[in-house]
Amino acid sequence: MRIIMTSAALAMCLGTVATAETFRWASTTDPQTMDPHAVSSAPVLGFLNNVYEGLVRRGRDMAIEPSLATSWEPIGDGEGWRFHLREGVTFHDGSAFDADDVLFSYERASSEESDVSSWFSPVSEVVVVDQYTVDILTSAPNPIFPDSIANWMMMDSGWAGDNGADRPARDAENHATRNANGTGAFMLAEREPGLRTVLEPFEGWWGEVEHNLTRAEFTPIENSATAVAALLSGDVDMINPVPIQDAARLASADGVDVIQGIEARVIMLGFGHEHETLQYTEDAGQPNPFQDVRVRQAVAHALNVPAILQTIMRGNAEEASQLVSPAMRGFSAANDMRPAYDPDAARALLAEAGYADGFSFGLRCPNDRYLNDEAVCQAVVSMLAQVGITAELDAMPVRNYWPELREDNFDMYLLGWSPGTFDAEHPIRFLVHTPGERLGTWNFGGYSNARIDEMLPMIQSEIDDDARQAMLDEAAQIIIDDQVYVPMYVQPLVWGTADSVSLTQRPDNFLILRWVTMN
């Protein structure tokens, strides 16, 4: 019936309603695991924020607020942070939560097997002071540390140990892959990967109940037309995302609302920086052109991003010049200009680099992860062809996509990144720092720059805002000069709901069930 526009979070929670309700929602991507430390992706972390909890959490306005810790304060002169834990909290199986679970969750989440170990790169030690007090010590002052752990979720050490899940299983399975035991407002009732996941309210939850749900059923629906039909027929109460091309039609339908906003996610292209040779097409085995910055710059100039936004995103996205959007803390205003669409400049750069006749390569892309992801990649292929570069597109479901990237099976790839801290430091740590055990863990292309690596701990520890911004400006300039990635646009948020549903849309694209009511 109407389109509800929002530039950040959209709060529509109307308070607790007495009627018991089942809420059914669908998205294109099924969370690939129920383990909160195994996969650092929004579909997993967003879903599990309903089941597991951290020491801190983000509110409707994305501000950090207490969760399993009631308060925290810095220790000494930047030595770390002391967290005071909430007493009387139990896990879903009735086990008590205390400091030992925090220590266990740190050891587990920071382990080599974890996909979230980068969150703990500044941490030198975690010390249990007493049953409800924990000190998290850092190697240098780290003023943003509490913000950086909003998605670090606490696990029960006893449950994990009893079930052989002491460590995450990122590329395999263990008990925590299909089962869960958190402290959150909802508990896992059924899990059928790829088909259905059911949550039910946890009656022993410590928090104030604001929802009126008795059951929440999630179904992955990869086909967008099928998802739209399910919403219109009443088979589901919410879909995310709404296909851009269907937003106006849905908004005019009886009984349906379309909720629009801007996500914190930048969509970009990445390169195999450390690949000595190309891996795909008839040029496989030839020296890798993307190791030459001029070729990477040529790709940037060849892309008509405004046309992508107008034709594929229907004017619902914003151009991106950096790895974070202007809404993020630390965005470099001094570097707020993306390469102009200039095919002639692209051809000149290719000729200068020795590729006047072009070359061919393989482009990897998901087809069910980001809004119109495969269509965007098809447009990229067409635009690169105009300057003599032939891209062979291989689009696949995201459950297959991440393993392919981790195995270095790409020449160029599509990536979307939403900074969990809402700070420009975040993508530097994950996407740009030289890959290692805890840093650069999503730097699939293997880019490495000594100055970036040197600055990261200084950025993390600097308290003076001006000095910190100066370092972030320098880092942004290096990333742009080296064309480490090609940022294209900030992804829009487009959700569709039955008009009987009240909820909150946040720019991290997490659906928080404790804020959902059905009227």
Coordinates of N, CA, C and O in Angstrom, one line a residue, residues 23 25 31 34 36 42-54 57-58 67 92 150-151 153-154 180-189 197-203 205-206 211 213 215-218 238 495 503-504 506 508-516:
F23 N 5.6 -15.9 12.7 CA 6.2 -15.0 11.7 C 7.0 -15.8 10.7 O 7.9 -16.6 11.1
W25 N 9.4 -15.6 7.3 CA 10.2 -14.7 6.5 C 11.1 -15.5 5.6 O 11.4 -16.6 5.8
P31 N 21.5 -19.1 6.0 CA 22.7 -19.1 6.8 C 23.4 -20.4 6.7 O 22.8 -21.4 7.0
M34 N 25.0 -22.6 11.9 CA 24.5 -22.1 13.2 C 25.6 -21.8 14.2 O 25.4 -21.5 15.3
P36 N 28.4 -19.4 15.5 CA 28.6 -18.0 15.4 C 30.0 -17.6 15.2 O 30.3 -16.4 15.0
A42 N 27.1 -11.7 6.8 CA 25.8 -11.1 7.3 C 24.7 -12.1 7.4 O 24.0 -12.0 8.4
P43 N 24.5 -13.0 6.5 CA 23.4 -13.9 6.6 C 23.5 -14.8 7.9 O 22.5 -15.1 8.5
V44 N 24.8 -15.1 8.2 CA 25.0 -15.9 9.4 C 24.9 -15.1 10.7 O 24.2 -15.4 11.6
L45 N 25.7 -14.0 10.7 CA 25.7 -13.2 11.9 C 24.3 -12.5 12.2 O 23.9 -12.4 13.4
G46 N 23.7 -12.1 11.1 CA 22.3 -11.5 11.3 C 21.3 -12.5 11.9 O 20.6 -12.1 12.8
F47 N 21.3 -13.7 11.4 CA 20.4 -14.7 11.8 C 20.7 -15.0 13.3 O 19.8 -15.1 14.2
L48 N 22.0 -15.3 13.6 CA 22.3 -15.8 14.9 C 22.3 -14.7 16.0 O 22.3 -15.1 17.2
N49 N 22.2 -13.5 15.6 CA 22.0 -12.4 16.6 C 20.6 -12.6 17.3 O 20.4 -12.0 18.4
N50 N 19.8 -13.4 16.8 CA 18.5 -13.8 17.5 C 18.6 -14.9 18.5 O 17.8 -15.1 19.3
V51 N 19.7 -15.7 18.3 CA 19.9 -16.9 19.1 C 21.0 -16.7 20.2 O 20.9 -17.1 21.3
Y52 N 22.1 -16.2 19.7 CA 23.3 -15.9 20.6 C 23.4 -14.5 20.9 O 22.8 -13.6 20.2
E53 N 24.1 -14.1 22.0 CA 24.3 -12.8 22.4 C 25.8 -12.5 22.7 O 26.6 -13.4 23.0
G54 N 26.2 -11.2 22.6 CA 27.5 -10.8 22.9 C 27.5 -10.0 24.2 O 26.5 -9.8 24.9
R57 N 25.8 -5.1 22.3 CA 24.9 -5.3 21.1 C 24.6 -3.9 20.5 O 24.9 -2.9 21.2
R58 N 24.1 -3.9 19.3 CA 23.7 -2.6 18.7 C 22.1 -2.5 18.9 O 21.4 -3.4 18.7
S67 N 24.6 -5.8 26.8 CA 23.9 -7.1 26.6 C 24.3 -8.0 27.7 O 23.8 -7.9 28.8
H92 N 20.1 -21.6 26.7 CA 18.8 -22.2 26.4 C 18.6 -23.6 27.0 O 17.5 -24.0 27.3
A150 N 30.5 -6.2 18.7 CA 29.1 -6.3 18.8 C 28.5 -7.6 18.3 O 27.4 -8.1 18.7
N151 N 29.2 -8.3 17.4 CA 28.8 -9.5 16.8 C 29.6 -10.7 17.4 O 29.4 -11.9 16.8
M153 N 29.7 -13.5 19.7 CA 28.6 -14.2 20.5 C 29.2 -15.2 21.5 O 30.2 -15.9 21.2
M154 N 28.6 -15.3 22.6 CA 29.0 -16.1 23.7 C 28.4 -17.5 23.6 O 27.2 -17.7 23.4
A180 N 22.3 -25.2 18.2 CA 22.7 -24.0 18.9 C 22.2 -24.0 20.3 O 21.2 -24.7 20.7
N181 N 23.0 -23.3 21.2 CA 22.6 -23.2 22.6 C 23.1 -21.8 23.0 O 24.2 -21.7 23.6
G182 N 22.3 -20.8 22.8 CA 22.7 -19.4 23.1 C 22.0 -18.9 24.3 O 21.3 -19.7 25.1
T183 N 22.0 -17.6 24.5 CA 21.3 -17.0 25.6 C 20.3 -16.0 25.1 O 19.6 -15.3 25.8
G184 N 20.1 -16.0 23.7 CA 19.3 -14.9 23.1 C 17.8 -15.1 23.3 O 17.3 -16.1 23.9
A185 N 17.0 -14.2 22.8 CA 15.6 -14.1 23.0 C 14.9 -15.3 22.2 O 13.7 -15.6 22.6
F186 N 15.6 -15.9 21.3 CA 15.0 -17.0 20.5 C 15.9 -18.2 20.6 O 17.1 -18.0 20.6
M187 N 15.3 -19.4 20.6 CA 16.1 -20.6 20.6 C 15.8 -21.4 19.3 O 14.7 -21.4 18.7
L188 N 16.8 -22.2 18.9 CA 16.7 -23.0 17.7 C 15.8 -24.2 17.9 O 16.1 -25.0 18.8
A189 N 14.7 -24.3 17.2 CA 13.8 -25.4 17.3 C 13.9 -26.5 16.2 O 13.9 -27.7 16.5
T197 N 14.4 -23.1 8.7 CA 14.9 -23.0 10.1 C 13.9 -22.4 10.9 O 13.3 -21.3 10.6
V198 N 13.6 -23.0 12.1 CA 12.5 -22.5 13.0 C 13.1 -22.1 14.3 O 13.9 -22.8 14.9
L199 N 12.7 -20.9 14.8 CA 13.1 -20.4 16.1 C 11.8 -20.3 16.9 O 10.7 -20.0 16.4
E200 N 12.0 -20.4 18.2 CA 10.9 -20.2 19.2 C 11.4 -19.3 20.3 O 12.6 -19.4 20.6
P201 N 10.5 -18.6 20.9 CA 11.0 -17.7 22.0 C 11.5 -18.5 23.2 O 11.1 -19.6 23.5
F202 N 12.6 -17.9 23.8 CA 13.2 -18.5 25.0 C 12.6 -17.9 26.2 O 12.8 -16.7 26.5
E203 N 11.8 -18.7 26.9 CA 11.0 -18.1 28.0 C 11.9 -17.7 29.2 O 11.5 -16.8 30.0
W205 N 14.6 -15.9 28.8 CA 15.5 -14.8 28.4 C 15.5 -13.7 29.5 O 14.4 -13.4 30.1
W206 N 16.6 -13.1 29.7 CA 16.8 -12.1 30.7 C 16.2 -10.7 30.4 O 15.9 -9.9 31.2
H211 N 8.3 -8.4 21.5 CA 7.6 -9.0 20.4 C 6.4 -9.8 20.9 O 6.2 -9.9 22.1
L213 N 5.7 -12.9 19.2 CA 5.8 -14.1 18.3 C 5.9 -15.3 19.2 O 6.5 -15.4 20.2
R215 N 6.5 -18.2 17.3 CA 7.2 -19.1 16.3 C 7.7 -18.2 15.2 O 7.0 -17.3 14.7
A216 N 9.0 -18.4 14.7 CA 9.5 -17.7 13.6 C 10.1 -18.7 12.6 O 11.0 -19.5 13.0
E217 N 9.6 -18.7 11.4 CA 10.1 -19.7 10.4 C 10.8 -19.0 9.3 O 10.2 -18.1 8.6
F218 N 12.0 -19.4 9.0 CA 12.8 -18.8 7.9 C 12.9 -19.8 6.8 O 13.2 -21.0 7.0
M238 N 7.3 -11.7 5.2 CA 8.4 -10.7 4.9 C 9.3 -11.4 3.9 O 9.6 -12.6 4.0
W495 N 13.1 -4.1 1.7 CA 12.3 -5.2 2.3 C 10.9 -5.1 2.0 O 10.3 -4.0 1.8
L503 N 8.3 -3.8 12.5 CA 9.7 -4.3 12.7 C 10.6 -3.1 12.6 O 10.2 -1.9 12.4
T504 N 11.9 -3.3 12.7 CA 12.9 -2.3 12.6 C 13.9 -2.7 11.5 O 14.5 -3.8 11.5
R506 N 17.5 -2.0 10.1 CA 18.8 -1.3 10.4 C 19.7 -1.4 9.2 O 19.6 -2.2 8.4
D508 N 22.6 -2.4 8.9 CA 23.4 -3.6 8.8 C 22.7 -4.8 8.1 O 23.2 -5.8 8.0
N509 N 21.4 -4.6 7.8 CA 20.5 -5.6 7.2 C 20.3 -6.8 8.0 O 20.0 -7.9 7.6
F510 N 20.3 -6.6 9.4 CA 20.0 -7.6 10.3 C 18.5 -7.5 10.7 O 18.0 -6.4 11.0
L511 N 17.8 -8.6 10.6 CA 16.4 -8.7 11.1 C 16.4 -9.2 12.5 O 16.8 -10.3 12.8
I512 N 16.1 -8.3 13.5 CA 16.1 -8.6 14.9 C 14.7 -9.0 15.3 O 13.8 -8.1 15.4
L513 N 14.5 -10.3 15.6 CA 13.1 -10.8 15.8 C 12.5 -10.2 17.1 O 11.3 -10.1 17.2
R514 N 13.3 -9.8 18.1 CA 12.7 -9.3 19.3 C 12.1 -7.9 19.1 O 11.4 -7.4 20.1
W515 N 12.2 -7.4 17.9 CA 11.5 -6.1 17.6 C 10.3 -6.3 16.7 O 9.8 -5.4 16.1
V516 N 10.0 -7.5 16.4 CA 8.9 -7.8 15.4 C 7.6 -8.1 16.2 O 7.5 -8.9 17.1

